[in-house]
Structures are given as structure tokens and as C-alpha cells.
Rosetta silent file (secondary structure, phi, psi, omega in degrees, C-alpha in Angstrom):
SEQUENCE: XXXXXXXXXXXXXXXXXXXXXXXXXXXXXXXXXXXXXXXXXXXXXXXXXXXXXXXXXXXXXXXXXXXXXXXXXXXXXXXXXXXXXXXXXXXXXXXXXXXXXXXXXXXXXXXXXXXXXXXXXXXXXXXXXXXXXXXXXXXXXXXXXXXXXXXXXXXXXXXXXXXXXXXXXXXXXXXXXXXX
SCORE:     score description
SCORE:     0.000 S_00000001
   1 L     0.000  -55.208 -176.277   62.154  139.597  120.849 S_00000001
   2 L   -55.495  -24.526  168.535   64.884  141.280  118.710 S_00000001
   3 H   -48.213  -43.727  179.788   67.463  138.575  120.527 S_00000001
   4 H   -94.951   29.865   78.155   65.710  135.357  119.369 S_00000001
   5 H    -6.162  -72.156 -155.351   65.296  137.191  115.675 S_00000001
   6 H   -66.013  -76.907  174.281   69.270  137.196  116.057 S_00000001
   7 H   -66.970  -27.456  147.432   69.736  133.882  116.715 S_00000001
   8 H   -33.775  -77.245 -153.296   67.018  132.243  114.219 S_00000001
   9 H   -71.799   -1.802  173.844   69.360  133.771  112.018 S_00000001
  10 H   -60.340  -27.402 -176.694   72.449  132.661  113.433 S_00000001
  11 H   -84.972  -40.793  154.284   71.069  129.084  113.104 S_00000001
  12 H   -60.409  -25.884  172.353   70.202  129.863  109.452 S_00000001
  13 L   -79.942  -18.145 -157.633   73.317  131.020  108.802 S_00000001
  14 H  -116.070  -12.228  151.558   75.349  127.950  110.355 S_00000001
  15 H   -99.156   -0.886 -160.431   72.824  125.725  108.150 S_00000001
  16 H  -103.655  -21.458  167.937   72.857  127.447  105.332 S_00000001
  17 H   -70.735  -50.429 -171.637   77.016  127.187  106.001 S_00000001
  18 H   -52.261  -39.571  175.165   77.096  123.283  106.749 S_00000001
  19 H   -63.635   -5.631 -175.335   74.960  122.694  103.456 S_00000001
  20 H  -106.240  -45.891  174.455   77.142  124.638  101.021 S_00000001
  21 H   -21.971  -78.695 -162.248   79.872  122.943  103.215 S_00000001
  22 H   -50.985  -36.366 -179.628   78.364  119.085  102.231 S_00000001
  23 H   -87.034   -3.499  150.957   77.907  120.509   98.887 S_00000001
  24 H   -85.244  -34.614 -172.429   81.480  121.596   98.028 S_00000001
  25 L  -108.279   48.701  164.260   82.858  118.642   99.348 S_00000001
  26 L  -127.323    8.709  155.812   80.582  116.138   97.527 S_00000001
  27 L   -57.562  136.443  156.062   81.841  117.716   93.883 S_00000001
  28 E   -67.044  156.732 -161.488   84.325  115.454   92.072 S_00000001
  29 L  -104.672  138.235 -158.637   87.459  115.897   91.334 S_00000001
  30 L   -84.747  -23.031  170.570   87.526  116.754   87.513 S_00000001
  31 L   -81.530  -50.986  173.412   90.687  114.537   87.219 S_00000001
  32 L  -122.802   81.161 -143.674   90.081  111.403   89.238 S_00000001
  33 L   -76.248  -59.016  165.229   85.675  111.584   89.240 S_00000001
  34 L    -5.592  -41.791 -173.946   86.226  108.722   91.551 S_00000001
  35 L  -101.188  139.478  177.611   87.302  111.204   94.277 S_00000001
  36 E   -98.455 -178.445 -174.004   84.837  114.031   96.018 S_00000001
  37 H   -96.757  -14.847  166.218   87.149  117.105   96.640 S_00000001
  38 H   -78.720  -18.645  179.982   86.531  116.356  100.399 S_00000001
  39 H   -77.300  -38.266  160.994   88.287  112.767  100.064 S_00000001
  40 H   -36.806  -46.436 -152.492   91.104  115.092   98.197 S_00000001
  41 L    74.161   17.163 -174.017   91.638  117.270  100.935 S_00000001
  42 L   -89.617  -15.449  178.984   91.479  120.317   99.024 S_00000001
  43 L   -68.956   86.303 -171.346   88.486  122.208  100.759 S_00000001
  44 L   -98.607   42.674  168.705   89.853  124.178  103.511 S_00000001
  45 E   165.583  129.173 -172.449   87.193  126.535  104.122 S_00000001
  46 E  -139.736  126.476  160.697   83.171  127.342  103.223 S_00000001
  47 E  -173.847  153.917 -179.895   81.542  129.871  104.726 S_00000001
  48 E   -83.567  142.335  166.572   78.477  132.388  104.603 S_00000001
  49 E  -121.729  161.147 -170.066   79.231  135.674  104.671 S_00000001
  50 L   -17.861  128.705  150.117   77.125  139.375  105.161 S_00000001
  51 L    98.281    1.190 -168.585   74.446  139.354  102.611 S_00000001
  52 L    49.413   30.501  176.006   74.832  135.596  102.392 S_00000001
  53 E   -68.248  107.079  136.262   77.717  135.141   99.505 S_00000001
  54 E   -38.221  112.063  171.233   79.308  131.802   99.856 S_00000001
  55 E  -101.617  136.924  158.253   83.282  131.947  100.352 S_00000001
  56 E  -138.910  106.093 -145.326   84.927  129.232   99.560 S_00000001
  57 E  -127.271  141.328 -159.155   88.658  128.411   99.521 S_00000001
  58 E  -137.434  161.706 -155.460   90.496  125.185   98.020 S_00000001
  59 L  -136.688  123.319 -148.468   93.792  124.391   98.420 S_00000001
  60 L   -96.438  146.491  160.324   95.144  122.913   95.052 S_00000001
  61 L   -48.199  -54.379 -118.050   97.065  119.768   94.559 S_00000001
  62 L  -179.102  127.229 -167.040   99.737  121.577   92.604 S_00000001
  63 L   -54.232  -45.672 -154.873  100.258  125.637   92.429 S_00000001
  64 L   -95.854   44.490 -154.637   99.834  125.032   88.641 S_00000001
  65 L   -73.052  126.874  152.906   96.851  122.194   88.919 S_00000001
  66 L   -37.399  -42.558 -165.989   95.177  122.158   85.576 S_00000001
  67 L   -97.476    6.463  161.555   91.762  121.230   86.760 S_00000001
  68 H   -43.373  -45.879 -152.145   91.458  124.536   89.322 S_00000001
  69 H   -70.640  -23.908  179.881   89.888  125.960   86.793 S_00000001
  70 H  -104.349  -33.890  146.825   87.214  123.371   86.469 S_00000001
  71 H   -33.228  -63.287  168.719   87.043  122.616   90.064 S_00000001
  72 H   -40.985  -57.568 -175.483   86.045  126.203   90.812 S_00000001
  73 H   -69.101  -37.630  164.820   83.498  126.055   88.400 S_00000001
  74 H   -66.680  -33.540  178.078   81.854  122.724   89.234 S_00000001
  75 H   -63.665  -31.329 -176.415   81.970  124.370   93.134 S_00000001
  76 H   -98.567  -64.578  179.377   79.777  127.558   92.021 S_00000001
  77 H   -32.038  -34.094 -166.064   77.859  125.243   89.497 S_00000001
  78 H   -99.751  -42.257  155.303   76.919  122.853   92.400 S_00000001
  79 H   -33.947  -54.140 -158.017   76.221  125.891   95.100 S_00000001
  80 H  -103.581   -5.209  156.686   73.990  127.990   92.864 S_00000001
  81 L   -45.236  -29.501 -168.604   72.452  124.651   91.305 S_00000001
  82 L  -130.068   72.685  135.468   70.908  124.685   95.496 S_00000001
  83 L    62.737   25.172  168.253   69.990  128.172   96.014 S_00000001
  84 L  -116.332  110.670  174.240   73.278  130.048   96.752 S_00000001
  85 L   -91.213   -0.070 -174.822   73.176  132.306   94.434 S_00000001
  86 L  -128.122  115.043 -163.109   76.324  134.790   95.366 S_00000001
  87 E  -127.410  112.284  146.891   79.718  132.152   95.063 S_00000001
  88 E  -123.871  134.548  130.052   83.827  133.015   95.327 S_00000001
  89 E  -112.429  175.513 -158.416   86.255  130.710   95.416 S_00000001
  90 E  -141.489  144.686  170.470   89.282  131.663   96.405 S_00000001
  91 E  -103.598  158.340 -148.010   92.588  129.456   95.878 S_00000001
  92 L  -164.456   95.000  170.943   94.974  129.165   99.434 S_00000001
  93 L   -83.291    5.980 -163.430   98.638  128.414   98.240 S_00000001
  94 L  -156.087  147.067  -38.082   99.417  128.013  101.665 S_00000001
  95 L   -35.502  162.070 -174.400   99.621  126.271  103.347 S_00000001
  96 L  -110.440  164.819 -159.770  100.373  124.318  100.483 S_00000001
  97 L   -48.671  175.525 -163.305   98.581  120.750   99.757 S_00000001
  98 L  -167.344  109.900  171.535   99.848  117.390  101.504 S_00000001
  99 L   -72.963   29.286  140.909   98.905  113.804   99.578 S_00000001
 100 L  -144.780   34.179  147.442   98.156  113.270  103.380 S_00000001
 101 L   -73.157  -30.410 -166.716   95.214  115.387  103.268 S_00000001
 102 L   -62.102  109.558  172.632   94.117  112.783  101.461 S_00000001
 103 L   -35.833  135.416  178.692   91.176  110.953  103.344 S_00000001
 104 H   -54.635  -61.452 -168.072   91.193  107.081  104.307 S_00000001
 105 H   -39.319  -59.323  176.048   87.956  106.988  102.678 S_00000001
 106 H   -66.607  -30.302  158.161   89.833  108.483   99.666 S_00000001
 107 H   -70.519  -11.068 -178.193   92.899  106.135   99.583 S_00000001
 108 H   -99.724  -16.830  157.876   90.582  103.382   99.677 S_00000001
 109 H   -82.991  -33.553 -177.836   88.894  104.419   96.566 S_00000001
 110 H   -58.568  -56.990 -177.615   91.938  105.298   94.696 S_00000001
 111 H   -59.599  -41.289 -177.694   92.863  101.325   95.601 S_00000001
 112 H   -49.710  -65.591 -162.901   89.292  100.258   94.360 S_00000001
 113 L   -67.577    5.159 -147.995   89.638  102.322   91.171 S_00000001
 114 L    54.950   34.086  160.771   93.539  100.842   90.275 S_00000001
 115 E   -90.688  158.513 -168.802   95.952  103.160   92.055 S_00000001
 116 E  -118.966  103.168 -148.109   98.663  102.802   93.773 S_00000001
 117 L   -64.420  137.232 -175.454   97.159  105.373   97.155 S_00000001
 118 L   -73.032  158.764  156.875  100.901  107.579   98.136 S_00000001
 119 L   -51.620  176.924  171.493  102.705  106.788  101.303 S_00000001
 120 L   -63.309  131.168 -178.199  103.471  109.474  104.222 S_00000001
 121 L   -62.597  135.552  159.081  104.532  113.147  102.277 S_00000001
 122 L   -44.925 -175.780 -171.466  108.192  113.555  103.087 S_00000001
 123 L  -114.631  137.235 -172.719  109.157  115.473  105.982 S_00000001
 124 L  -141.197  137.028 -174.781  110.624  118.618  105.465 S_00000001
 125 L   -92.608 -168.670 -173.396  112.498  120.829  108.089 S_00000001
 126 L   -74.397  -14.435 -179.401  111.927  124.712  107.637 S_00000001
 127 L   -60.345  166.797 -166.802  115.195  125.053  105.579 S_00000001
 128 L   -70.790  152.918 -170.208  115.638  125.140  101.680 S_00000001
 129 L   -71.615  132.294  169.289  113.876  122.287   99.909 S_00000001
 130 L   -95.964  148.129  163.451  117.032  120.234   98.347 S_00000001
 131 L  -115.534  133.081 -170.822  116.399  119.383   94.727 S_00000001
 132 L   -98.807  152.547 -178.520  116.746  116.185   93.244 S_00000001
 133 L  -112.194   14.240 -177.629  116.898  115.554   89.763 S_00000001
 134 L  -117.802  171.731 -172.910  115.949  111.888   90.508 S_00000001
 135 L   -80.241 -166.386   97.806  112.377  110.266   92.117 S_00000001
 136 L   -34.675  153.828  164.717  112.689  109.006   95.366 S_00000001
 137 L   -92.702  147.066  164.389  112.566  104.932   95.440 S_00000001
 138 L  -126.258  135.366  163.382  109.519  103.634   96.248 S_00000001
 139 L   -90.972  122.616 -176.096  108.279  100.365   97.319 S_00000001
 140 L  -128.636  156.379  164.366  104.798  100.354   96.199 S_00000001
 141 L   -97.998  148.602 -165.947  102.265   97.194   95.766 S_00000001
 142 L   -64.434  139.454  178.183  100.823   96.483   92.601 S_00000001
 143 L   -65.542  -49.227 -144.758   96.774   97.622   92.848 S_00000001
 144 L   -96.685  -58.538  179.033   95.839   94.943   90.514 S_00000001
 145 L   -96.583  -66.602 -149.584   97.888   91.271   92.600 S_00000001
 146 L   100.546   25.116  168.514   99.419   92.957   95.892 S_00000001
 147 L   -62.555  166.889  177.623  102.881   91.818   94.103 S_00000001
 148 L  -118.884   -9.807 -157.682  105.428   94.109   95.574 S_00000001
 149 L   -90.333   88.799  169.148  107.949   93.495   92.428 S_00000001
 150 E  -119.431  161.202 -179.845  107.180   97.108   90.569 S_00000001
 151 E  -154.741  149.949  179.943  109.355   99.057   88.765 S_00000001
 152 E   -81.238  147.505 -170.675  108.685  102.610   87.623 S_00000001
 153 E  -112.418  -41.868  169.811  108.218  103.484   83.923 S_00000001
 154 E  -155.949  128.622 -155.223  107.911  106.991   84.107 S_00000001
 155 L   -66.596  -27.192  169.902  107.869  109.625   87.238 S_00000001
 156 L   -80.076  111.501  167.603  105.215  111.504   84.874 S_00000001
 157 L   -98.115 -120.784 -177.289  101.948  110.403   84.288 S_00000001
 158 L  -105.685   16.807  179.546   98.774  111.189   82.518 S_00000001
 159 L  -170.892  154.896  175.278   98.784  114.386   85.468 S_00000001
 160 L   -87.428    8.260  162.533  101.469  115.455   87.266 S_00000001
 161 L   -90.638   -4.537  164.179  100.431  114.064   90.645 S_00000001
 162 E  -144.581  142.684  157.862  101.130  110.611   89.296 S_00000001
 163 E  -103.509  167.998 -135.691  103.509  108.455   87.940 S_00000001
 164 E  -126.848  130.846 -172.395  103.213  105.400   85.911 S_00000001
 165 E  -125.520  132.191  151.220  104.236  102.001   87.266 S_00000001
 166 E  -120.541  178.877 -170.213  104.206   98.666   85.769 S_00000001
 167 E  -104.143  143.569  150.002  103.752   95.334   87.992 S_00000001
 168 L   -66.754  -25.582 -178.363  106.479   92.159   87.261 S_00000001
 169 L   -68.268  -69.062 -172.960  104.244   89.853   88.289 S_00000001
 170 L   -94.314  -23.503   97.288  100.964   90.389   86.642 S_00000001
 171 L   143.879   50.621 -176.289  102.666   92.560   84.463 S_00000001
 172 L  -128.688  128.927  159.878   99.716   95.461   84.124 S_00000001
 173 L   -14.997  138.135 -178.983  100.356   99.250   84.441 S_00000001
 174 E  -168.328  177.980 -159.786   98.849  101.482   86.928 S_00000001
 175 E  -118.667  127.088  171.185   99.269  105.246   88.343 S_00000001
 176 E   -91.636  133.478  157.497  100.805  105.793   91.848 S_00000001
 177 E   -78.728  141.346 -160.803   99.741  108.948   93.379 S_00000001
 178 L   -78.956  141.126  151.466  103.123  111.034   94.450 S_00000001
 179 L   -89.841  142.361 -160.133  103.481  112.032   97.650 S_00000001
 180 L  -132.762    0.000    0.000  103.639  115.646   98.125 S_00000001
């Protein structure tokens, strides 16, 4: 008897992880609401632990991302909203994020919403990072026509994970996300 005791709860435990799972990664992103934090690519890890405390660890857009702080909090807000009442999150600088964590699902809303979704993150060998004091060029298509004639207005946008584009064509503004 005590074996199948043991294993109910193992099976309680591994539903009680996948639902705190579904339910961190159907919060919004506090920046772009458009986006859950699973089409981000920032959740990398939910799990119960002794005593049944939710862990949960997010991997930030940006070391210095504004909207951790309000991520975290919508993630325990949305947990103990559904019966988990004992929540960490934990931030994971490391690896550090990739704009091609970002989910198809999630580039396809970013295009929906007027964005311009980034391209493949450079490539970087293990050696120092060289720093540019310039963007990269990008060819990006306008969100708004599918002109390709864009020209950047400023590598800073209304967040630091985008810059500000206008189109030539149609001639209306829109936010690229950077690749990172």
C-alpha cells in the first residue's frame, strides 16, 4: 500500500507542476500584453518543490529589464490566484535571453499587433563580444504594406528591446524587435 500512496503523490505533484507550468506561461508580458511570457521565451523552469512551494525561474529579456519586477509579480499573482499558495521566482542571467526564444506563435503576433518580429540573434563565438558604437543594418519589411524601403529613426525605442522604424512607402512608424 505505502508504494501506490507514493505514487498518487508523484502524479499530484507532476499535475500540480504542469498547471503552475500553463499558468506562468499564459501571464502577459507587462510590456507587449499581446505576448504570454511563454511566446517570449522567458520561462525556463516551474517546478513543485518539498512542501509544495512553486519555483519558478525566468530568464529576462535584458539583465536590466524594467518590467522583471512586474513580471514576477503578475507570476505569484496568477499562481496563488489558483491555489499555490508558497511562490519564488528566481531570475537566471544565464544563460542569457535569445530574441530566438521567441516562439513562432509569438512572432506571428508581434506581426499582427504592428512589429517588425527580429531576424536570427547574431552568432557569437566564445571570445570577447566586439563593441560597436553603430546598429547593425537591417533589412526589415514594413508590418503595416510588406514595403521593404525602411529606414531607421532611432536604434532606441519606447523599451530597449526595440527600435523605431519608419516605412518609405506607406510612410507609418513601427517598432522592430532587436535581435539579441
Amino acid at each position: 500500500m505505502c508504494g501506490t500512496g507514493a505514487s498518487r503523490r508523484e502524479v499530484v505533484s507532476i499535475a500540480a507542476a504542469a498547471r503552475a507550468r500553463e499558468l506562468v506561461e499564459s501571464v502577459l508580458d507587462p510590456e507587449m500584453p499581446m505576448l504570454t511570457l511563454a511566446d517570449l521565451g522567458i520561462v525556463r523552469g516551474v517546478e513543485i518543490a518539498g512542501g509544495g512551494a512553486v519555483l519558478v525561474t525566468i530568464t529576462p529579456t535584458y539583465s536590466g529589464c524594467p518590467a522583471i519586477a512586474a513580471m514576477r509579480a503578475d507570476i505569484a499573482a496568477a499562481l496563488r490566484r489558483n491555489g499555490f499558495g508558497d511562490v519564488r521566482v528566481d531570475t537566471a542571467l544565464s544563460p542569457a535571453w535569445s530574441s530566438d526564444w521567441i516562439t513562432a506563435d509569438g512572432r506571428r503576433k508581434l506581426r499582427e499587433y504592428g512589429y517588425s518580429a527580429p531576424g536570427p540573434a547574431p552568432r557569437r563565438g566564445s571570445g570577447p563580444v566586439p563593441l560597436t558604437l553603430t546598429s547593425p543594418p537591417r533589412e526589415l519589411v514594413c508590418p503595416q504594406c510588406g514595403a521593404r524601403d525602411t529606414h531607421l529613426v532611432s536604434e532606441f525605442g519606447s523599451t530597449l528591446c526595440k527600435a523605431h522604424y519608419r516605412c518609405r512607402a506607406c510612410g507609418e512608424p513601427f517598432d522592430h524587435i532587436k535581435e539579441i
